[in-house]
Coordinates of C-alpha atoms in Angstrom, one line a residue:
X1 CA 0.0 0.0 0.0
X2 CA 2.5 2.8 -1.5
X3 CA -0.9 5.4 -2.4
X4 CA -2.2 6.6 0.6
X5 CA -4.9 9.3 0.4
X6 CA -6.2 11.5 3.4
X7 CA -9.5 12.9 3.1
X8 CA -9.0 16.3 6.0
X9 CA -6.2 18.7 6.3
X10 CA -6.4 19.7 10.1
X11 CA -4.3 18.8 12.7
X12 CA -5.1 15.2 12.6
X13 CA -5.3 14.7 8.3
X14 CA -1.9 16.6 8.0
X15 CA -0.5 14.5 11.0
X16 CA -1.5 11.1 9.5
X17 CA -0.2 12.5 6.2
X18 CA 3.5 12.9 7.8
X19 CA 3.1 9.7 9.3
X20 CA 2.6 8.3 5.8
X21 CA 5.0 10.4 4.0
X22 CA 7.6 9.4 6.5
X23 CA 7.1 5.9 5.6
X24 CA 7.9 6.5 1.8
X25 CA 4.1 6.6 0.9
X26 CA 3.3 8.8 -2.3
X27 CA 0.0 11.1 -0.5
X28 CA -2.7 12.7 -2.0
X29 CA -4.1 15.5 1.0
X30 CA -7.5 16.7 -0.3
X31 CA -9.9 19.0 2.0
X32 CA -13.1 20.2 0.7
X33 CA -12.0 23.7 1.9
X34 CA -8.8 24.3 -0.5
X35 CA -6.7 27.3 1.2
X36 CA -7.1 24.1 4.8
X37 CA -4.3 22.7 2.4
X38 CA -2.1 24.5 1.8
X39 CA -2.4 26.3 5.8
X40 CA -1.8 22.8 6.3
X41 CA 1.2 22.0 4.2
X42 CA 2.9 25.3 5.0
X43 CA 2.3 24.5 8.4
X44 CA 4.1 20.9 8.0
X45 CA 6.8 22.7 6.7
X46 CA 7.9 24.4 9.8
X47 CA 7.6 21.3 11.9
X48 CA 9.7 19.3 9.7
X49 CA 12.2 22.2 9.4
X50 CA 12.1 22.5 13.3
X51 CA 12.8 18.6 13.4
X52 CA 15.9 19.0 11.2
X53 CA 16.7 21.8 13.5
X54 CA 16.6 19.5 16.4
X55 CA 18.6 17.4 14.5
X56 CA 15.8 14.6 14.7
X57 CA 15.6 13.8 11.0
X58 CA 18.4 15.1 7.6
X59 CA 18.0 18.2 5.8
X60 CA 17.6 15.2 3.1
X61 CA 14.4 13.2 4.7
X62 CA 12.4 16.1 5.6
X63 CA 12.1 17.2 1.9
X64 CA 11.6 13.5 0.9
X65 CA 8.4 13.6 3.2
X66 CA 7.5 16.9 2.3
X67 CA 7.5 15.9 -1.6
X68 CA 6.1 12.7 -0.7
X69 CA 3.1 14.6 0.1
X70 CA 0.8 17.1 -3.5
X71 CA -2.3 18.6 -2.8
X72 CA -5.7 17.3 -4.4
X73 CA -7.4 19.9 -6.0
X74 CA -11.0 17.2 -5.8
X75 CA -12.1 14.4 -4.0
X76 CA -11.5 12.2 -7.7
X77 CA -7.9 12.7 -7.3
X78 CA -7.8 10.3 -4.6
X79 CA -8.9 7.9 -7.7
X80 CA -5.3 6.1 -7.4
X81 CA -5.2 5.3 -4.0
X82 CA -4.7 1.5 -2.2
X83 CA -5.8 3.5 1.0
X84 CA -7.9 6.5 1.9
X85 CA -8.2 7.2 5.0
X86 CA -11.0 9.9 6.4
X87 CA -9.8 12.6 9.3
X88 CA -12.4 15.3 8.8
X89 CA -15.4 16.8 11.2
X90 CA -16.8 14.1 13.4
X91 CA -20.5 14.2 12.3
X92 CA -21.4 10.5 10.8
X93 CA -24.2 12.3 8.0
X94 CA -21.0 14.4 6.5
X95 CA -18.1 11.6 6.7
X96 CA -20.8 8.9 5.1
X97 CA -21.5 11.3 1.8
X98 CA -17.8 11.7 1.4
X99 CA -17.6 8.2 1.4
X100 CA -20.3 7.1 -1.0
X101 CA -18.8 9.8 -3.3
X102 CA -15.2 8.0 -2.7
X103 CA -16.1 5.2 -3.6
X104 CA -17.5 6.1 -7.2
X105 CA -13.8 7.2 -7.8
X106 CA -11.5 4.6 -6.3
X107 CA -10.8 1.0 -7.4
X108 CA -12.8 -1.8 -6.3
X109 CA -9.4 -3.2 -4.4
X110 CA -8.9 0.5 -2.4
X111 CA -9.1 0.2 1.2
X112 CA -11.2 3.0 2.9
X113 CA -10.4 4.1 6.9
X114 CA -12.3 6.3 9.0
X115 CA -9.9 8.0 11.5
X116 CA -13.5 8.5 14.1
X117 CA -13.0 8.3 17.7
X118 CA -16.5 7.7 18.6
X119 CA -18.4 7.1 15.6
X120 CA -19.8 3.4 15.1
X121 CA -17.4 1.9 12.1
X122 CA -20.1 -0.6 11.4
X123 CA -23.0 2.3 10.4
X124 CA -20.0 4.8 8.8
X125 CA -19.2 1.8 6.3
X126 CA -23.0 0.7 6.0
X127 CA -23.5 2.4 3.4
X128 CA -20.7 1.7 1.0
X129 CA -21.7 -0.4 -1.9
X130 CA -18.6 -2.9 -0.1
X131 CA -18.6 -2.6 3.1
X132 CA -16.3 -4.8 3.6
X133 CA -13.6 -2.7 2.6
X134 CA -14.0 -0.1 5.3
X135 CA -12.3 -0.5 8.7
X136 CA -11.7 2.2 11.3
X137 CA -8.1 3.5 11.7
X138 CA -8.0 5.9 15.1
X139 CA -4.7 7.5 15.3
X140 CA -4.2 9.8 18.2
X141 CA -3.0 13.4 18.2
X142 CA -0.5 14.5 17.3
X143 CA -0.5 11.7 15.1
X144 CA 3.7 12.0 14.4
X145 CA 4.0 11.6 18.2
X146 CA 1.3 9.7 19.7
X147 CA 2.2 5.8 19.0
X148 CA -1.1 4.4 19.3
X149 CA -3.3 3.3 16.6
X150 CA -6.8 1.3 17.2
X151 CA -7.2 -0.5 14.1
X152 CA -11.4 -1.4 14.4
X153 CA -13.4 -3.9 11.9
X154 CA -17.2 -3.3 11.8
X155 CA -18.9 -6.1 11.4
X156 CA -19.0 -6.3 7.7
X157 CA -15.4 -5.6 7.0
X158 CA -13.6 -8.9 5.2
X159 CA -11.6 -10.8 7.7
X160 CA -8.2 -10.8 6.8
X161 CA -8.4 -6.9 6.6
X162 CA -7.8 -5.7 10.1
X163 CA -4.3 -7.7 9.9
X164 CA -3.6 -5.5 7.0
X165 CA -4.1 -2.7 8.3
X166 CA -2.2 -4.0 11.7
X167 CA 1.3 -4.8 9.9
X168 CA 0.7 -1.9 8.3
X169 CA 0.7 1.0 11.1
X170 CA 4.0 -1.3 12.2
X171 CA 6.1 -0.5 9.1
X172 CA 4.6 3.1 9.3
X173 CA 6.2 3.0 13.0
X174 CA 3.3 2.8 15.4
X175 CA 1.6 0.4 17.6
X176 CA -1.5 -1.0 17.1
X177 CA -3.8 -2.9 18.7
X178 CA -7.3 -4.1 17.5
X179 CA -10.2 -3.5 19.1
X180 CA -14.0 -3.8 19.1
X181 CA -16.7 -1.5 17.4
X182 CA -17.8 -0.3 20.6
X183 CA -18.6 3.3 21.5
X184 CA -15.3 4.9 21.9
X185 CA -13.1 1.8 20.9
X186 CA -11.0 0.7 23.9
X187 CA -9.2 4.2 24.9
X188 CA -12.1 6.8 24.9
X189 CA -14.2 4.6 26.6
X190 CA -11.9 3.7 29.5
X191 CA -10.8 7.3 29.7
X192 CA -14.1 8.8 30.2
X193 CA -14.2 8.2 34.2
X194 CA -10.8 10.0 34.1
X195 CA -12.7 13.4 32.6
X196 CA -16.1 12.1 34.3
X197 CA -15.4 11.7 38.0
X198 CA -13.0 14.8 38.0
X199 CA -15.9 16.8 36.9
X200 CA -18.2 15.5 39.4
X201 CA -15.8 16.1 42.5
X202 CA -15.6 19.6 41.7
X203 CA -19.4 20.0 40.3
X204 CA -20.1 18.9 44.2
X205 CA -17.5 21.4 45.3
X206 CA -15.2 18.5 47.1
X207 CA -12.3 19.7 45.3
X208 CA -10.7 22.6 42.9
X209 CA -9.6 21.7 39.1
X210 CA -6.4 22.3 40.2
X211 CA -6.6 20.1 43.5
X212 CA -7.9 17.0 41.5
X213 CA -5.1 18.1 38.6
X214 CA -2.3 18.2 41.2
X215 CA -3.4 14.8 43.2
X216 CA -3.7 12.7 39.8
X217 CA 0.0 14.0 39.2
X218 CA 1.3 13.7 42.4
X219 CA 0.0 10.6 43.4
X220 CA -1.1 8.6 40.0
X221 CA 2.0 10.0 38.2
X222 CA 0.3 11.2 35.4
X223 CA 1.8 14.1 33.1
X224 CA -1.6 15.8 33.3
X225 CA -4.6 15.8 35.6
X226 CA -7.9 15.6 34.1
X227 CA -8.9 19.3 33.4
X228 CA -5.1 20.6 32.2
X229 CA -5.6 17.5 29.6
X230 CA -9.8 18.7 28.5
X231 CA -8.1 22.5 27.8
X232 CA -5.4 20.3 26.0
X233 CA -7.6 18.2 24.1
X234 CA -10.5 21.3 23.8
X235 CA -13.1 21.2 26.6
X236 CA -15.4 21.4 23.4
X237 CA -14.1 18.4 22.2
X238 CA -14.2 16.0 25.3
X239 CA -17.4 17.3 25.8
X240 CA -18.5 15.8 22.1
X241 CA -16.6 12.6 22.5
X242 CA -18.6 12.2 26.1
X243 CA -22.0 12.8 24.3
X244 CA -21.6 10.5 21.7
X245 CA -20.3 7.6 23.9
X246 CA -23.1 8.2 26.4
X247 CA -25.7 8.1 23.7
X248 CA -24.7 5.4 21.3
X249 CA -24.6 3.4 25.0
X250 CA -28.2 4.0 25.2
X251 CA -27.5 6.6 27.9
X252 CA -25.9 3.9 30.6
X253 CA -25.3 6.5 33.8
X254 CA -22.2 5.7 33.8
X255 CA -20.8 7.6 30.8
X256 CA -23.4 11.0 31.4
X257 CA -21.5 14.2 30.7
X258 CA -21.2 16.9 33.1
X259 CA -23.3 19.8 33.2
X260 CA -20.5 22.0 33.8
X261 CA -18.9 21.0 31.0
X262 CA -21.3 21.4 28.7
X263 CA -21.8 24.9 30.3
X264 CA -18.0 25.7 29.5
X265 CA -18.4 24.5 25.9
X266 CA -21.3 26.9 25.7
X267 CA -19.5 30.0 26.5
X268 CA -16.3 29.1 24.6
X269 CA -14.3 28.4 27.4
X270 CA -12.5 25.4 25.4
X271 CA -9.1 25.8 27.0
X272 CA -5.6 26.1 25.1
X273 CA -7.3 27.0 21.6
X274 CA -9.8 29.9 23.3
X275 CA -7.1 31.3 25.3
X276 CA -8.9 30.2 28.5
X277 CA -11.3 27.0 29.7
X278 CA -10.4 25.6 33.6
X279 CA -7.1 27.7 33.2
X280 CA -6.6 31.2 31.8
X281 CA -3.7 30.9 29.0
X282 CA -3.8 34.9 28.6
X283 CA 0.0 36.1 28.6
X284 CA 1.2 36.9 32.1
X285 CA -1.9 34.7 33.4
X286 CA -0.8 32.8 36.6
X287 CA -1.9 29.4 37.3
X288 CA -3.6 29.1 40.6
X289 CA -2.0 27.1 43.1
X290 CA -3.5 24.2 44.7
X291 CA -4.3 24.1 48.2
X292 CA -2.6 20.9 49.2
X293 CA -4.7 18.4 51.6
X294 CA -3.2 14.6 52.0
X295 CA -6.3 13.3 52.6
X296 CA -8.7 14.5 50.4
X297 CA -5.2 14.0 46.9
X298 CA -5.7 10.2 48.4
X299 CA -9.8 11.0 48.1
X300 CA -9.6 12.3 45.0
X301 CA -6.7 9.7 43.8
X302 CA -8.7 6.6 44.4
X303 CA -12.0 7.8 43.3
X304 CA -10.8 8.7 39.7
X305 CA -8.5 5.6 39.7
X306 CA -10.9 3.1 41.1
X307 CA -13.1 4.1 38.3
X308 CA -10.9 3.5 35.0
X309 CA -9.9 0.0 36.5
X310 CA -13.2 -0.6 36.6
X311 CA -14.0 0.5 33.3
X312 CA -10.4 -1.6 32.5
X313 CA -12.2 -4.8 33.8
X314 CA -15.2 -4.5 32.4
X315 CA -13.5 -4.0 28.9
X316 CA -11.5 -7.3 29.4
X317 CA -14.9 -8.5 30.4
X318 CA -16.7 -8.2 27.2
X319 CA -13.9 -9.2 25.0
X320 CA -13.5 -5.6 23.6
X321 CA -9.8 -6.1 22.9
X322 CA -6.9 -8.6 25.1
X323 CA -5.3 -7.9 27.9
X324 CA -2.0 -6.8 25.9
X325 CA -3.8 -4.5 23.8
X326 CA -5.9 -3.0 26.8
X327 CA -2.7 -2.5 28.6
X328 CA -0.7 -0.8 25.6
X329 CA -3.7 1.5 24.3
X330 CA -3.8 3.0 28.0
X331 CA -0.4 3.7 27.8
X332 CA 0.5 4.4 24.4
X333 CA -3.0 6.3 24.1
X334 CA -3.0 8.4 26.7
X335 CA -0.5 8.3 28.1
X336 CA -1.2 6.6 31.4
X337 CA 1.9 5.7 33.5
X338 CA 1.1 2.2 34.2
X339 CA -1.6 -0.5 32.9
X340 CA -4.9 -0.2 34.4
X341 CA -5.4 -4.1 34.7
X342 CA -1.7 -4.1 36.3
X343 CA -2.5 -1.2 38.4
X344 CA -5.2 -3.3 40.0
X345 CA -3.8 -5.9 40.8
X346 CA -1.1 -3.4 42.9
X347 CA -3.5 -1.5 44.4
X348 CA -5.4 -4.9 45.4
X349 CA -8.7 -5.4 43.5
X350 CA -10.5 -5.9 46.8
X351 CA -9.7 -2.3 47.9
X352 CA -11.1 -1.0 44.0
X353 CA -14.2 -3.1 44.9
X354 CA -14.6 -1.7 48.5
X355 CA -14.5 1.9 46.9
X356 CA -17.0 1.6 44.1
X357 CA -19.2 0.1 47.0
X358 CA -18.7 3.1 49.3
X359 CA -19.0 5.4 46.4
X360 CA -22.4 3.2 45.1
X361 CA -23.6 3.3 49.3
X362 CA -22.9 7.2 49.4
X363 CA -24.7 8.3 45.7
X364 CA -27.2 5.3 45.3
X365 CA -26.2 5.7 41.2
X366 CA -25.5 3.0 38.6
X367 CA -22.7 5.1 38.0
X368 CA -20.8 3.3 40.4
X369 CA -21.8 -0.4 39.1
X370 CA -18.8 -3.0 39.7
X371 CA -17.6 -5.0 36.9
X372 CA -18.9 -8.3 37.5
X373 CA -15.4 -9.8 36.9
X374 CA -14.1 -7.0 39.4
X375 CA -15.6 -9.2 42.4
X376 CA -14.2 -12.1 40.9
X377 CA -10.6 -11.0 40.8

């Protein structure tokens, strides 16, 4: 697979395009909003420059990947591609028309991804006249950076496809790991507690952003606590992802979005991008210090933790992907410092238990369910 065509020139498209282009692959970048491109492209030019700056990659290889890379003036020139993979607005009405236009234009043997992070692959590929060619292909920003690839068959793609596409991402240089069409694959749904239960301790006023930031760092070891990482990832954004895994779950408590949140995303506060969301990123802002409190970091510590072992456990549960790949995708995803299922068993499985119990006692939700195989283990 030498053609590679990416369908999206934002941060994520142009990302995936490097990733490609850095492998050798000839790529045809096409957005349906031409001057996206070449923003795009110009902007790929810095970062590679700054890389041969760095002295991470030759004077040489970044202008190999740079001319690995021509702009498509229309969808049709994405006609000679072995793979097109999809990286534009997650809204499943929009990416489905692009693809039913695709596939007038490609060959009957091109392969057709969907880079979604919470869209169903199974009803994005439904409509193709083959189904069976489309398979989702999740990538994680910044795609050049972030190792982690979630290769995801729906349930029509042909069987020998998601191998493919596996030993594929390993000679473009990531790791992948295959996982089920399930709302949010394996990483965005065991993630959402991390977002979900930091919101609800400081919607109940138990805690500051910064308090529940500073405890998952200092305690869980984590490069960022849950709200630094929403005005990373755009409080917007999170917010969407949390919507869509809450719905397509037939609203199961357990993955409902916070108010608060969805008041932030209403008045713009998104973080980084806006200039402000939990944090104010206005020049000469300071960032407010926590007020430190040992007991309530250990509180706040194994609440959130508790939680996305939980969600770990249950995922192992149901078969969504194996214990490898659940361990990796955590870790090469996000992130995480350590694998959930291993961090269990550290913690002791009987102390996760004993807090979901106190935590169902106290609020009486199904929220706080327990993994049936968590009171097993």
């Amino acid at each position: 697979m030498n053609n590679i065509g990416i369908i999206g020139a934002g941060t994520m498209g142009v990302g995936i395009a490097q990733v490609a282009a850095t492998a050798g692959c000839k790529v045809v970048l096409f957005d349906a909003n031409a001057p996206q491109i070449d923003k795009a492209l110009s902007g790929l030019e810095k970062t590679l420059q700054k890389l041969v700056d760095k002295a991470k990659i030759s004077q040489e290889k970044a202008t190999e990947i740079r001319n690995n890379i021509v702009k498509g003036e229309a969808l049709q020139d994405l006609k000679d591609s072995d793979l097109v993979i999809e990286a534009i607005i997650e809204n499943k009405d929009i990416k489905t028309k692009v693809f039913t236009e695709l596939e007038t234009y490609v060959s009957d043997d091109c392969i057709i991804g969907s880079n979604t992070s919470s869209i169903s692959i199974t009803s994005l590929g439904a409509e193709l006249k083959k189904p069976e060619r489309f398979i989702g292909i999740h990538f994680f920003n910044p795609a050049p950076l972030m190792p982690l690839v979630e290769v995801i068959p729906s349930l029509l793609t042909e069987k020998s496809l998601p191998e493919k596409i596996y030993n594929l991402m390993k000679d473009w240089g990531k790791i992948p790991v295959i996982a089920k069409d399930i709302p949010g694959f394996i990483v965005n749904r065991i993630a959402r507690p991390y977002y979900g239960e930091g919101l609800r301790i400081v919607e109940e006023n138990i805690a500051t952003p910064e308090q529940v930031d500073e405890a998952m760092r200092t305690l869980g070891n984590f490069k960022m606590g849950p709200f630094e990482l929403m005005d990373l990832i755009g409080v917007d954004v999170n917010f969407a992802v949390t919507t869509t895994v809450y719905k397509d779950y037939f609203y199961d408590p357990k993955y409902k979005p916070s108010l608060l949140q969805q008041r932030m995303a209403e008045a713009k506060l998104h973080g980084r991008k806006t200039g402000k969301g939990f944090y104010d990123y206005a020049e000469g802002a300071e960032k407010p210090v926590a007020e430190k409190n040992d007991a309530l970091y250990q509180e706040i510590f194994l609440r959130i933790i508790s939680m996305l072992i939980n969600e770990a456990i249950e995922a192992k549960r149901l078969g969504i992907a194996n214990d490898e790949d659940i361990e990796l995708a955590m870790q090469k995803g996000v992130n995480y410092p350590k694998g959930l299922l291993g961090w269990g068993k550290e913690i002791g499985y009987s102390k996760i238990s004993e807090t979901l119990q106190n935590l169902y006692g106290e609020y009486q939700e199904e929220r706080y369910r327990q993994s049936p195989l968590l009171r097993k283990m």
